[in-house]
Amino acid sequence: MNRHQARNAGGRRWSSAPQGHKGRRWQRCASAAGLLLILLCLPAGCAREGGGWLGGWRHAPKGEVAAPSAELAARTLYLQTLDLSFCDQQWGSAQAGCSVEKNPLTLQGKVHEHGVGTHAYSALIVDLKGAAERFQAVVGVDDESADKGSVVFAVVVDGEEVVRTDVLRGGGEPQEINVDLAGARQLILTVEDGGDGIDHDHADWANARLVLVPGAVERPLATRLAAERMPLIASGTPRAPALHAPRVTGATPGRPFLFRIPATGEAPLRFEAANLPPDLTLDSDTGIITGTLAAEGTTAVPITVTSPCGTAGSTLTIVGGHRALAQTPPMGWNSWNVWGTAVDDAKVRAAADYMVSSGLASHGYQYINIDDAWEGQRDAEGRIQTNEKFPDMKALADYVHSKGLKLGIYSSPGPKTCADYEASYQHEQLDANTYAEWGIDLLKYDWCSYEKIAADHSLEELRKPYLVMREALDNCGRDIVYSLCQYGMGNVWEWGATVGGNYWRTTGDIWDSWSSMAGIGFGQNGHEVHAGPGHWNDPDMLVVGQVGWGPELHATRLTPDEQITHITLWSLLAAPLLIGCDLSQLDDFTLAVLTNTEVLEVNQDPLGKAAGRVAGNGRTEVWARPLADGALAVGLFNRGVQETTVTAEWEDLGIKGCQAVRDLWRRRDIGHYDNAYTAHVPPHGAMLLTLRAASTQPGSAETTTP
Ligand code: GLA
């Protein structure tokens, strides 16, 4: 028995008394003003007659709202007054004073004025500041789920689970929770599904409240997971030369070709290439290949890089063909998540400078993408002009190209962009030609105001504007990677490739929060079948480092473990890796997260097969994708708020026999395993592994562990 159980001993830790009668749902969910009124009025004694809760509440029949004494009322902090945006929830968002669907909180016909409406899975972490002595609530599946839904509520105090309800079902009896918190620092309230998926799992923490200690100075706060834990990951770049992904690139014959060979090692590096297609030239000092492909076809180009410490070799595959771009998911930087509309020429040049000086370019990051807010007005001929923040786009493109990097730009098929700048509607060919003249290499084409033009969201209407710009790009004389952005409407992953998209956004905008990132990332399951070389799912840009949507920036609100989960997922998903932070402020951890060569090799694997979920067990998940060299990349994820073990079963992965397991984040072999591999994974954390049939790894000295 732990100390909380001990404190709660002598009675039930939680009770399961019936909670009132069936009745009519007369009450709409409290409006903000209404809620304020209730909150102001309650401590002053609006409570009904009666009492009831153990430890100071006046007695009331079971299931009635308990009425605190005035002294106790003053010490009552309703859960709904905390910042519920911190609640991590798999569907919808936590609601103050109403159900997840914004109806009055209702359990078995009884309406509760106070409480929080959530949905499985959810977790709310409360930093108690030592200021609470008790947590109380009545929990159950809200009546809006009728007789559907099944959930389990759990309460964790300072890392120990002190309450776990039975599976509670829609229409079933709610249960009371009453937990002693004296001296406790952290409270975690979770709702899990009842073992049959999360459908209809509308879970109410009705009348949920903290009773504060007398004279409490500090007040408990909702919070995210503590960020102190630093995952152990490999960092730094070895002195010996090494060549990195991408190892395949494509271009259209007759159009400008540019590729910077990603390589690290102690300077100076010298590059050599054999069998380079005619009309392509390698600068042996910079590793930048330029020129024009003369013909279609695939060429294997052996590359060597030499440093004072030695020589490394690899093969670069060059694919010449019509629309042969984005052979692997584009890697680069985009201005939006960092600068928003505050982007300007100097910031883009700085991004290019830091892309090189930080070593990101040497690890394969190539694109410098200007998002919204570069656009000016059209001239008399209808030609788009830049605004005053971008005095000379061609000069900017030349500057970016001089570093072996590529420049991306942004527009909308509607008359205006999302940030209300001039967009491409009815000027598509002119715009594509202008981009080509400037030297643009990528276009993000964002639906935005096309919403007003489209007759409806039929497949034909959704595809139409993207086909128009596709044709314009085909005719502009320059290779321009085509990035579709329309937030996933009409299941764009099913048809994005048919309108010639190189990648397409599958979701709304990402945010630097666990719920946003994890909701998007884990929500990609099933889309993997639509990704492949030249056409990728895009779950949106990265939210690590200093982000902010400009001009003010802040450190990402993802914890270090959550950042590992983010990049592990995006790598398994074969998603474009578009950094959205200020590259001049990269700390060591962010740089290590973005430049782990083995993780990036998974993202850039030339086979181009994206991962899907192969197993899930409550809050743990296993995702996997096959790699070109026959290995399997496997992600072990813990979506829960407590450390747990995650097991990859060979049966789920479709493999057999002895497998050599390697930890990619730490860049080290773990050992050989038969049947399964189990690891401890931190809260909201992940591991990325490769599994390789042991016979394909002769010479491995690792021993087998059970
Ligand atoms: C939309 C997109 C974002 C960004 C902005 C720019 O919200 O989804 O990625 O491009 O527009 O206004």
XYZ file of C-alpha atoms and ligand atoms in Angstrom:
718
model
C 0.000 0.000 0.000
C 1.509 3.373 -0.954
C 1.269 6.477 1.122
C -1.755 7.851 -0.710
C -3.586 4.590 -0.411
C -2.629 4.517 3.226
C -4.058 7.946 3.722
C -7.206 6.915 1.980
C -7.452 3.670 3.883
C -10.176 3.106 6.411
C -12.743 3.577 3.719
C -12.901 3.123 -0.017
C -10.309 4.972 -2.026
C -13.164 5.794 -4.303
C -16.790 4.952 -4.087
C -19.308 3.819 -6.632
C -22.480 5.250 -5.253
C -25.343 5.817 -7.713
C -25.361 9.372 -8.969
C -28.890 10.640 -9.092
C -31.869 10.104 -11.272
C -32.582 10.182 -14.929
C -33.946 13.527 -15.913
C -34.407 15.935 -18.777
C -31.392 17.719 -20.186
C -32.679 21.199 -19.808
C -29.487 23.096 -19.337
C -27.271 24.328 -22.170
C -23.580 24.331 -21.515
C -22.535 27.414 -19.565
C -21.405 30.268 -21.760
C -18.213 32.058 -20.769
C -20.245 34.764 -19.061
C -22.495 32.228 -17.417
C -19.542 30.287 -16.169
C -17.996 33.382 -14.696
C -21.231 34.054 -12.876
C -21.318 30.552 -11.468
C -17.718 30.767 -10.336
C -18.224 34.103 -8.677
C -21.398 33.031 -7.016
C -20.479 29.615 -5.738
C -18.040 30.434 -2.990
C -20.497 33.029 -1.766
C -22.992 30.319 -0.981
C -25.102 29.499 -4.028
C -24.766 25.859 -3.091
C -27.912 23.952 -2.420
C -28.963 22.687 0.921
C -27.321 19.572 2.241
C -23.772 18.294 2.579
C -22.025 15.119 1.734
C -18.389 14.709 0.854
C -16.126 13.169 3.391
C -13.938 15.598 5.278
C -15.925 18.765 5.611
C -18.686 18.867 3.015
C -22.145 19.177 4.450
C -24.234 16.087 4.092
C -26.326 15.568 0.990
C -28.050 12.534 -0.383
C -25.717 10.472 -2.563
C -25.325 11.963 -5.983
C -26.432 15.478 -5.096
C -24.134 18.439 -5.456
C -22.310 18.795 -2.207
C -22.430 22.131 -0.499
C -19.234 23.246 1.124
C -19.137 25.345 4.221
C -18.112 28.929 3.521
C -14.617 28.213 4.763
C -14.309 25.122 2.598
C -15.848 26.849 -0.390
C -13.115 29.448 -0.200
C -10.563 26.674 -0.400
C -12.222 24.944 -3.365
C -10.559 25.169 -6.740
C -12.694 23.724 -9.491
C -10.714 21.758 -12.059
C -12.428 23.640 -14.870
C -10.725 26.892 -13.808
C -7.289 25.486 -14.706
C -5.834 26.068 -18.170
C -7.351 23.101 -19.960
C -5.359 23.753 -23.115
C -2.699 21.657 -21.374
C -4.994 18.646 -21.468
C -3.636 16.118 -23.942
C -6.622 14.580 -25.617
C -7.036 12.228 -28.523
C -10.327 13.642 -29.796
C -11.734 17.145 -29.371
C -10.521 19.348 -26.562
C -11.195 19.430 -22.839
C -14.205 21.600 -21.963
C -14.694 23.684 -18.840
C -18.082 23.085 -17.276
C -19.482 21.025 -20.111
C -19.074 17.814 -21.987
C -16.590 17.345 -24.786
C -19.381 18.177 -27.227
C -20.260 21.279 -25.224
C -23.469 19.962 -23.684
C -24.176 20.189 -19.960
C -22.147 17.617 -18.064
C -24.697 14.870 -17.546
C -24.236 11.495 -15.906
C -27.214 9.149 -15.687
C -29.579 12.046 -16.224
C -28.032 14.199 -13.549
C -26.647 17.528 -14.706
C -23.490 18.758 -12.997
C -22.753 22.456 -12.957
C -19.027 22.003 -12.583
C -16.447 19.716 -14.034
C -14.429 18.996 -17.119
C -15.638 17.153 -20.191
C -12.960 15.152 -21.948
C -12.570 12.278 -24.342
C -10.415 9.182 -24.153
C -7.493 9.144 -24.320
C -6.807 12.215 -22.207
C -4.294 13.282 -19.616
C -4.294 16.428 -17.531
C -1.229 17.125 -15.417
C -1.616 19.423 -12.422
C 1.342 20.941 -10.627
C -0.129 21.014 -7.129
C 2.554 23.290 -5.660
C 1.955 21.405 -2.415
C -1.156 23.527 -2.024
C -3.920 20.908 -2.227
C -5.137 18.447 0.367
C -7.816 16.559 -1.581
C -9.144 15.840 -5.068
C -12.777 14.910 -5.547
C -14.948 14.156 -8.551
C -17.752 12.067 -9.913
C -16.733 10.326 -13.102
C -18.471 8.516 -15.894
C -19.403 8.475 -19.562
C -21.516 11.515 -20.416
C -25.117 10.840 -21.392
C -24.434 12.392 -24.811
C -22.849 9.028 -25.668
C -26.168 7.326 -24.779
C -25.378 3.680 -24.079
C -22.162 3.744 -26.069
C -18.617 4.458 -24.916
C -16.469 2.747 -22.328
C -13.678 4.348 -20.342
C -11.341 3.875 -17.406
C -10.450 6.838 -15.200
C -7.156 6.847 -13.348
C -5.551 9.226 -10.857
C -1.789 9.316 -10.434
C -0.277 11.196 -7.517
C 3.475 11.842 -7.535
C 4.009 8.993 -9.972
C 1.849 6.440 -8.160
C -1.511 5.348 -9.428
C -3.939 5.704 -6.531
C -7.223 5.298 -8.379
C -8.210 3.140 -11.311
C -11.927 2.726 -11.921
C -13.604 -0.272 -13.453
C -14.562 0.091 -17.087
C -17.389 2.660 -16.960
C -19.909 2.486 -19.763
C -22.354 4.894 -21.363
C -25.572 4.994 -19.341
C -23.848 3.135 -16.515
C -23.310 4.141 -12.941
C -20.822 6.974 -12.357
C -18.249 6.616 -9.607
C -16.997 8.961 -6.945
C -13.341 9.730 -6.587
C -11.900 11.117 -3.386
C -8.112 11.261 -3.086
C -5.916 12.538 -0.281
C -3.291 14.919 -1.673
C -1.609 16.204 1.486
C 1.996 17.042 0.659
C 1.646 15.842 -2.935
C 3.369 17.733 -5.755
C 1.764 16.386 -8.906
C -1.651 15.058 -9.879
C -2.297 13.354 -13.209
C -5.844 12.636 -14.333
C -6.143 10.207 -17.206
C -8.973 8.677 -19.150
C -8.254 5.540 -21.138
C -10.557 3.756 -23.495
C -12.275 0.694 -22.093
C -10.505 -1.683 -24.431
C -12.765 -1.266 -27.460
C -11.315 1.850 -29.103
C -12.096 5.481 -28.307
C -15.366 5.883 -30.206
C -18.069 7.552 -28.059
C -15.691 7.760 -25.086
C -17.002 11.111 -23.796
C -15.673 11.163 -20.263
C -16.756 13.583 -17.528
C -14.802 14.606 -14.463
C -17.995 16.001 -12.966
C -17.749 18.322 -9.970
C -13.999 17.826 -10.101
C -12.278 20.021 -7.545
C -9.170 20.472 -5.508
C -9.523 21.360 -1.870
C -6.651 23.668 -1.023
C -4.778 23.546 2.265
C -5.845 26.305 4.682
C -3.917 29.492 3.962
C -2.456 28.185 0.690
C -0.347 30.905 -0.916
C 0.364 29.234 -4.238
C -2.312 27.820 -6.476
C -2.161 24.557 -8.426
C -1.666 24.956 -12.183
C -2.269 22.747 -15.181
C 1.018 22.062 -16.856
C 2.738 20.096 -19.562
C 5.088 17.214 -18.875
C 8.164 18.384 -17.006
C 10.895 19.111 -19.507
C 13.895 18.422 -17.306
C 14.623 14.920 -18.611
C 17.202 15.036 -21.375
C 17.077 11.998 -23.626
C 20.447 10.379 -24.191
C 21.126 10.796 -27.873
C 24.278 10.842 -29.923
C 25.537 14.271 -30.936
C 28.481 15.782 -32.712
C 30.020 15.018 -36.066
C 32.940 12.608 -36.380
C 36.202 14.001 -37.819
C 36.393 11.221 -40.388
C 34.710 12.060 -43.695
C 31.224 10.682 -44.331
C 28.640 11.032 -47.084
C 24.987 11.404 -46.130
C 21.461 11.238 -47.510
C 19.851 12.119 -49.805
C 21.591 9.605 -52.064
C 19.208 10.007 -54.956
C 18.189 13.162 -56.790
C 16.230 13.842 -59.954
C 15.815 16.517 -62.603
C 14.293 17.144 -65.994
C 16.762 16.978 -68.907
C 17.419 20.427 -70.343
C 16.583 22.292 -67.122
C 19.063 23.709 -64.594
C 20.478 21.023 -62.275
C 21.808 21.779 -58.778
C 22.791 19.341 -56.035
C 24.992 19.855 -53.034
C 26.565 16.544 -51.935
C 25.880 16.174 -48.192
C 29.163 15.319 -46.482
C 30.772 15.872 -43.110
C 34.291 15.533 -41.783
C 37.256 17.644 -40.843
C 37.899 20.403 -43.371
C 39.092 20.705 -46.014
C 36.923 18.193 -47.844
C 37.602 17.286 -51.463
C 34.988 15.658 -53.655
C 35.341 13.408 -56.676
C 32.676 11.833 -58.851
C 32.987 9.119 -61.464
C 30.530 8.526 -64.258
C 28.905 11.959 -63.899
C 26.375 12.437 -66.742
C 27.667 14.713 -69.495
C 26.995 18.429 -69.008
C 27.118 18.124 -65.216
C 30.119 19.554 -63.367
C 31.285 18.888 -59.824
C 33.070 21.597 -57.876
C 35.608 19.442 -56.031
C 35.986 21.956 -53.174
C 32.316 22.529 -52.374
C 30.740 19.266 -53.539
C 28.182 21.245 -55.553
C 27.092 19.681 -58.856
C 25.670 22.038 -61.493
C 24.821 21.947 -65.171
C 22.029 20.385 -67.175
C 21.102 16.748 -67.671
C 21.331 15.889 -71.337
C 19.060 12.867 -71.350
C 16.512 10.840 -69.450
C 17.641 7.784 -67.526
C 19.151 6.749 -64.219
C 22.884 7.080 -63.586
C 24.791 5.648 -60.636
C 27.522 8.139 -59.759
C 30.237 6.888 -57.379
C 31.256 9.776 -55.113
C 34.265 9.994 -52.851
C 35.024 12.595 -50.234
C 38.502 12.982 -48.818
C 39.597 14.844 -45.708
C 42.900 14.925 -43.823
C 41.438 11.985 -41.832
C 40.684 9.662 -44.733
C 38.292 8.943 -47.568
C 34.640 7.856 -47.706
C 32.633 6.670 -50.660
C 29.002 6.317 -51.631
C 26.836 6.239 -54.726
C 24.637 9.121 -55.802
C 21.785 8.060 -58.068
C 20.788 10.748 -60.558
C 17.391 10.276 -62.163
C 16.726 12.204 -65.362
C 13.082 12.377 -66.369
C 9.851 14.298 -66.664
C 8.747 15.395 -63.153
C 11.527 13.344 -61.560
C 11.786 15.682 -58.574
C 11.578 14.916 -54.840
C 12.942 11.394 -55.176
C 13.221 11.512 -51.388
C 11.194 13.763 -49.029
C 12.483 17.352 -49.346
C 14.663 18.522 -46.456
C 15.089 22.186 -45.706
C 13.769 25.216 -43.877
C 10.533 27.176 -44.180
C 9.977 30.666 -42.824
C 6.409 30.281 -41.517
C 6.731 28.553 -38.125
C 9.484 30.947 -37.141
C 8.858 34.318 -38.753
C 5.233 34.203 -39.940
C 4.527 37.368 -41.904
C 7.662 39.034 -40.468
C 9.844 37.178 -42.986
C 12.151 39.359 -45.108
C 15.133 39.116 -47.432
C 17.703 39.396 -44.635
C 16.090 36.599 -42.630
C 16.043 34.314 -45.674
C 19.701 35.046 -46.462
C 20.556 34.400 -42.822
C 18.710 31.077 -42.973
C 20.830 30.105 -45.999
C 24.015 31.196 -44.232
C 23.210 29.270 -41.061
C 22.008 26.268 -43.039
C 25.586 25.925 -44.221
C 27.529 27.107 -41.169
C 25.506 24.986 -38.704
C 26.233 21.828 -40.678
C 22.581 21.250 -41.605
C 23.360 21.489 -45.332
C 26.102 18.922 -44.860
C 23.425 16.596 -43.490
C 21.174 16.936 -46.528
C 18.988 19.984 -45.798
C 18.736 21.807 -49.129
C 15.645 23.970 -49.416
C 15.227 27.515 -48.122
C 11.499 28.141 -48.478
C 9.866 31.541 -48.212
C 6.296 31.062 -47.030
C 3.550 33.690 -47.126
C 4.172 37.477 -46.990
C 6.742 38.076 -49.732
C 4.119 39.205 -52.250
C 3.561 42.737 -53.527
C 1.065 44.014 -56.091
C 0.861 43.126 -59.787
C 2.300 45.515 -62.369
C 0.404 46.837 -65.405
C 1.050 43.562 -67.271
C -0.240 41.555 -64.331
C 3.216 40.413 -63.299
C 3.555 39.746 -59.562
C 5.958 42.033 -57.715
C 7.676 41.372 -54.434
C 6.827 43.655 -51.525
C 9.305 46.069 -49.941
C 10.737 43.352 -47.687
C 12.136 41.514 -50.723
C 13.913 44.096 -52.894
C 15.280 41.625 -55.465
C 14.031 38.046 -55.575
C 16.372 37.027 -58.392
C 19.380 38.261 -56.454
C 18.124 36.352 -53.412
C 17.762 33.160 -55.453
C 21.282 33.621 -56.872
C 22.600 34.030 -53.338
C 20.882 30.861 -52.111
C 22.024 28.918 -55.194
C 25.620 30.064 -54.698
C 25.616 27.955 -51.538
C 24.307 24.908 -53.380
C 20.883 25.407 -51.780
C 17.489 25.844 -53.429
C 14.869 28.547 -52.972
C 11.184 27.887 -52.395
C 8.257 30.286 -52.615
C 4.551 30.346 -51.722
C 1.240 31.263 -53.334
C -2.441 30.396 -53.392
C -4.741 29.351 -56.250
C -7.226 31.916 -54.938
C -7.046 35.706 -55.363
C -5.393 36.129 -51.927
C -3.059 34.092 -49.771
C -3.975 32.993 -46.259
C -2.264 36.119 -44.888
C -4.190 38.230 -47.423
C -1.393 38.932 -49.898
C -1.759 38.864 -53.672
C -2.119 35.298 -54.994
C -2.193 33.468 -58.314
C -5.860 33.178 -59.328
C -6.091 33.702 -63.104
C -2.375 34.539 -63.292
C -1.041 31.009 -62.929
C 1.145 30.781 -66.038
C 2.494 34.292 -65.604
C 3.367 33.506 -61.997
C 5.037 30.199 -62.852
C 7.085 31.978 -65.530
C 8.053 34.706 -63.073
C 9.138 32.140 -60.495
C 11.225 30.398 -63.159
C 12.866 33.702 -64.167
C 13.714 34.425 -60.557
C 15.222 30.939 -60.140
C 12.649 29.458 -57.781
C 12.949 25.710 -57.072
C 9.817 24.916 -55.046
C 6.260 26.233 -54.811
C 3.948 25.722 -51.827
C 0.461 26.257 -53.211
C -1.990 26.952 -50.396
C -5.776 26.688 -50.941
C -6.733 29.708 -48.721
C -9.069 32.086 -50.581
C -9.734 29.558 -53.324
C -12.428 28.473 -50.889
C -14.505 31.366 -52.308
C -13.879 30.292 -55.898
C -14.533 26.574 -55.541
C -18.164 25.653 -56.126
C -17.920 22.925 -53.498
C -15.540 20.357 -52.073
C -16.159 17.745 -54.738
C -13.085 15.914 -55.919
C -13.236 17.738 -59.220
C -13.310 21.170 -57.550
C -10.559 20.239 -55.102
C -8.280 18.996 -57.881
C -9.007 21.754 -60.397
C -6.756 24.600 -59.193
C -3.876 22.229 -58.553
C -4.072 20.905 -62.114
C -4.034 24.460 -63.469
C -0.809 25.307 -61.653
C 0.656 21.897 -62.508
C 0.321 22.697 -66.168
C 1.791 26.141 -65.638
C 4.814 24.669 -63.864
C 5.285 22.086 -66.602
C 5.438 24.937 -69.092
C 7.661 27.339 -67.178
C 10.999 25.892 -68.275
C 12.346 25.225 -64.781
C 12.140 22.356 -62.315
C 9.913 23.483 -59.447
C 8.950 21.042 -56.705
C 5.192 21.254 -56.238
C 3.917 21.311 -52.643
C 0.144 21.102 -52.276
C -1.383 22.660 -49.192
C -5.100 22.304 -48.604
C -5.092 20.723 -45.146
C -6.079 17.221 -46.278
C -9.467 18.033 -47.833
C -11.031 15.244 -49.865
C -8.369 12.802 -48.639
C -5.717 14.540 -50.710
C -3.315 11.677 -50.023
C -5.467 9.554 -52.332
C -5.158 11.911 -55.314
C -2.315 14.359 -54.638
C -0.023 12.399 -56.939
C -2.600 12.407 -59.736
C -2.477 16.213 -59.945
C 1.318 16.080 -60.056
C 1.963 17.088 -56.452
C 5.364 16.195 -55.042
C 3.963 16.357 -51.522
C 0.703 17.375 -49.951
C -0.309 18.588 -46.544
C -2.467 15.979 -44.866
C -3.560 18.161 -41.929
C -4.323 21.605 -40.606
C -1.486 23.731 -39.251
C 0.864 22.217 -36.703
C 1.567 23.965 -33.407
C 4.401 23.460 -30.922
C 2.331 21.485 -28.453
C 2.224 17.774 -27.712
C -1.446 17.473 -28.650
C -0.914 19.186 -31.974
C 2.249 17.347 -32.958
C 1.196 13.937 -31.625
C -2.369 14.307 -32.894
C -1.084 14.999 -36.389
C 1.812 12.527 -36.364
C 0.006 9.515 -34.953
C -3.021 10.411 -37.079
C -1.121 9.576 -40.264
C -1.664 5.845 -39.966
C -3.121 4.451 -43.181
C -1.757 7.219 -45.411
C 1.542 5.410 -45.889
C 0.348 3.469 -48.918
C 0.052 6.725 -50.878
C 3.649 7.894 -50.353
C 6.604 7.029 -52.533
C 9.475 8.566 -54.499
C 8.270 11.830 -56.022
C 5.056 12.027 -53.997
C 4.925 12.287 -50.211
C 2.472 12.876 -47.382
C 3.253 16.130 -45.558
C 2.119 16.244 -41.914
C 3.399 19.858 -41.782
C 6.644 21.522 -40.805
C 8.840 20.838 -37.818
C 8.305 22.588 -34.489
C 11.679 22.195 -32.786
C 14.054 25.011 -31.786
C 13.086 28.683 -31.487
C 9.683 29.010 -33.137
C 7.017 31.662 -32.887
C 5.245 32.523 -36.166
C 7.126 35.819 -35.763
C 8.378 38.272 -34.959
C 8.563 37.180 -31.286
C 10.103 33.761 -30.799
C 10.058 31.206 -28.013
C 11.653 27.826 -27.416
C 9.434 25.025 -28.649
C 6.981 23.909 -26.012
C 7.698 20.278 -26.882
C 9.787 18.584 -24.220
C 13.060 17.009 -25.375
C 11.402 13.566 -25.403
C 8.480 14.945 -27.394
C 10.956 16.339 -29.922
C 12.487 12.887 -30.265
C 8.992 11.524 -30.881
C 8.391 14.277 -33.468
C 11.487 13.568 -35.548
C 11.182 9.786 -35.102
C 7.623 9.892 -36.410
C 8.384 12.253 -39.295
C 11.315 10.023 -40.280
C 9.225 6.888 -40.217
C 6.445 8.656 -42.123
C 8.862 9.653 -44.905
C 7.632 13.199 -44.343
C 9.348 16.300 -45.717
C 11.681 17.637 -43.017
C 11.144 21.378 -43.168
C 12.689 23.052 -40.165
C 10.563 25.892 -38.824
C 12.903 27.599 -36.372
C 15.485 30.371 -36.238
C 18.651 28.718 -37.538
C 20.826 31.390 -35.916
C 19.738 30.136 -32.488
C 20.248 26.395 -32.731
C 21.192 24.918 -29.378
C 23.186 21.685 -29.168
C 20.162 19.505 -28.475
C 18.134 20.888 -31.386
C 21.096 20.457 -33.706
C 21.621 16.888 -32.501
C 17.930 16.120 -33.037
C 18.056 17.520 -36.573
C 21.366 16.026 -37.692
C 21.373 12.445 -36.475
C 22.622 10.830 -39.659
C 21.097 7.425 -38.947
C 17.663 8.887 -38.243
C 17.876 10.994 -41.406
C 18.827 7.895 -43.417
C 15.459 6.406 -42.411
C 13.595 9.532 -43.529
C 15.534 9.635 -46.804
C 15.552 5.909 -47.524
C 15.521 5.503 -51.322
C 12.889 2.752 -51.233
C 10.466 5.464 -50.147
C 8.099 3.199 -48.254
C 6.486 5.066 -45.364
C 5.626 3.534 -42.009
C 2.259 2.616 -40.599
C 1.270 1.439 -37.148
C 1.846 -2.290 -36.705
C 0.770 -2.574 -33.082
C -0.906 -0.520 -30.384
C -1.580 -1.299 -26.777
C -3.240 1.485 -24.825
C -0.801 4.373 -24.945
C 2.051 2.493 -26.589
C 2.486 2.095 -30.324
C 4.900 0.373 -32.688
C 5.386 1.705 -36.219
C 7.610 0.223 -38.915
C 8.820 0.723 -42.480
C 11.008 -1.427 -44.691
C 14.328 0.029 -45.836
C 16.099 -0.355 -49.154
C 18.881 -2.500 -47.682
C 16.467 -5.104 -46.328
C 16.402 -3.836 -42.741
C 13.282 -2.676 -40.940
C 13.065 0.730 -39.220
C 10.923 0.418 -36.104
C 9.612 3.151 -33.806
C 8.602 2.393 -30.233
C 6.320 5.115 -28.865
C 4.940 5.897 -25.423
C 2.032 8.340 -25.713
C 1.304 8.079 -22.006
C 2.431 10.361 -19.203
C 4.382 7.727 -17.299
C 7.383 5.690 -18.310
C 6.419 2.272 -19.598
C 7.760 -0.646 -21.590
C 7.055 -0.987 -25.284
C 7.505 -4.289 -27.089
C 8.084 -4.839 -30.780
C 6.887 -8.365 -31.551
C 8.442 -10.003 -34.609
C 5.029 -11.429 -35.437
C 3.533 -7.922 -35.709
C 6.484 -6.847 -37.853
C 6.215 -9.831 -40.187
C 9.739 -11.036 -39.481
C 11.264 -14.143 -37.943
C 14.432 -15.355 -36.308
C 17.422 -13.671 -34.803
C 17.557 -9.910 -35.431
C 20.345 -7.450 -34.761
C 18.769 -4.445 -33.052
C 20.343 -1.004 -33.337
C 19.336 2.172 -31.489
C 19.559 4.967 -34.076
C 19.246 7.928 -31.717
C 22.182 6.660 -29.686
C 23.893 5.249 -32.779
C 24.745 1.989 -31.075
C 24.000 -1.715 -31.399
C 21.793 -3.072 -28.651
C 22.095 -6.811 -29.277
C 20.513 -9.784 -30.989
C 16.958 -10.812 -30.205
C 14.609 -13.633 -31.181
C 10.825 -13.045 -31.289
C 10.600 -9.614 -29.661
C 12.443 -6.605 -28.312
C 11.230 -4.676 -25.258
C 12.466 -1.285 -24.089
C 11.593 1.232 -21.405
C 10.319 4.356 -23.131
C 9.918 7.663 -21.276
C 6.603 9.559 -21.166
C 5.780 11.045 -24.589
C 9.094 9.558 -25.763
C 10.243 7.271 -28.535
C 12.988 4.942 -29.684
C 13.973 4.448 -33.285
C 15.541 1.104 -34.125
C 16.688 -0.880 -37.093
C 16.111 -4.615 -37.102
C 18.318 -6.613 -39.417
C 18.178 -10.374 -39.910
C 21.306 -11.433 -38.017
C 22.719 -13.422 -40.922
C 22.935 -10.188 -42.958
C 25.287 -8.781 -40.346
C 28.319 -11.041 -40.390
C 30.932 -10.010 -37.915
C 28.545 -8.448 -35.405
C 29.954 -9.197 -32.001
C 26.757 -8.451 -30.098
C 25.465 -11.115 -27.769
C 21.907 -12.289 -27.534
C 19.832 -11.099 -24.627
C 16.383 -12.420 -23.829
C -1.763 28.386 -43.988
C -0.772 27.231 -44.105
C 0.466 27.547 -43.312
C 1.079 28.849 -43.814
C 0.052 29.967 -43.758
C 0.551 31.222 -44.440
O -2.209 28.518 -42.677
O -1.355 26.044 -43.670
O 1.402 26.497 -43.404
O 1.535 28.659 -45.121
O -1.147 29.591 -44.398
O -0.394 32.249 -44.430
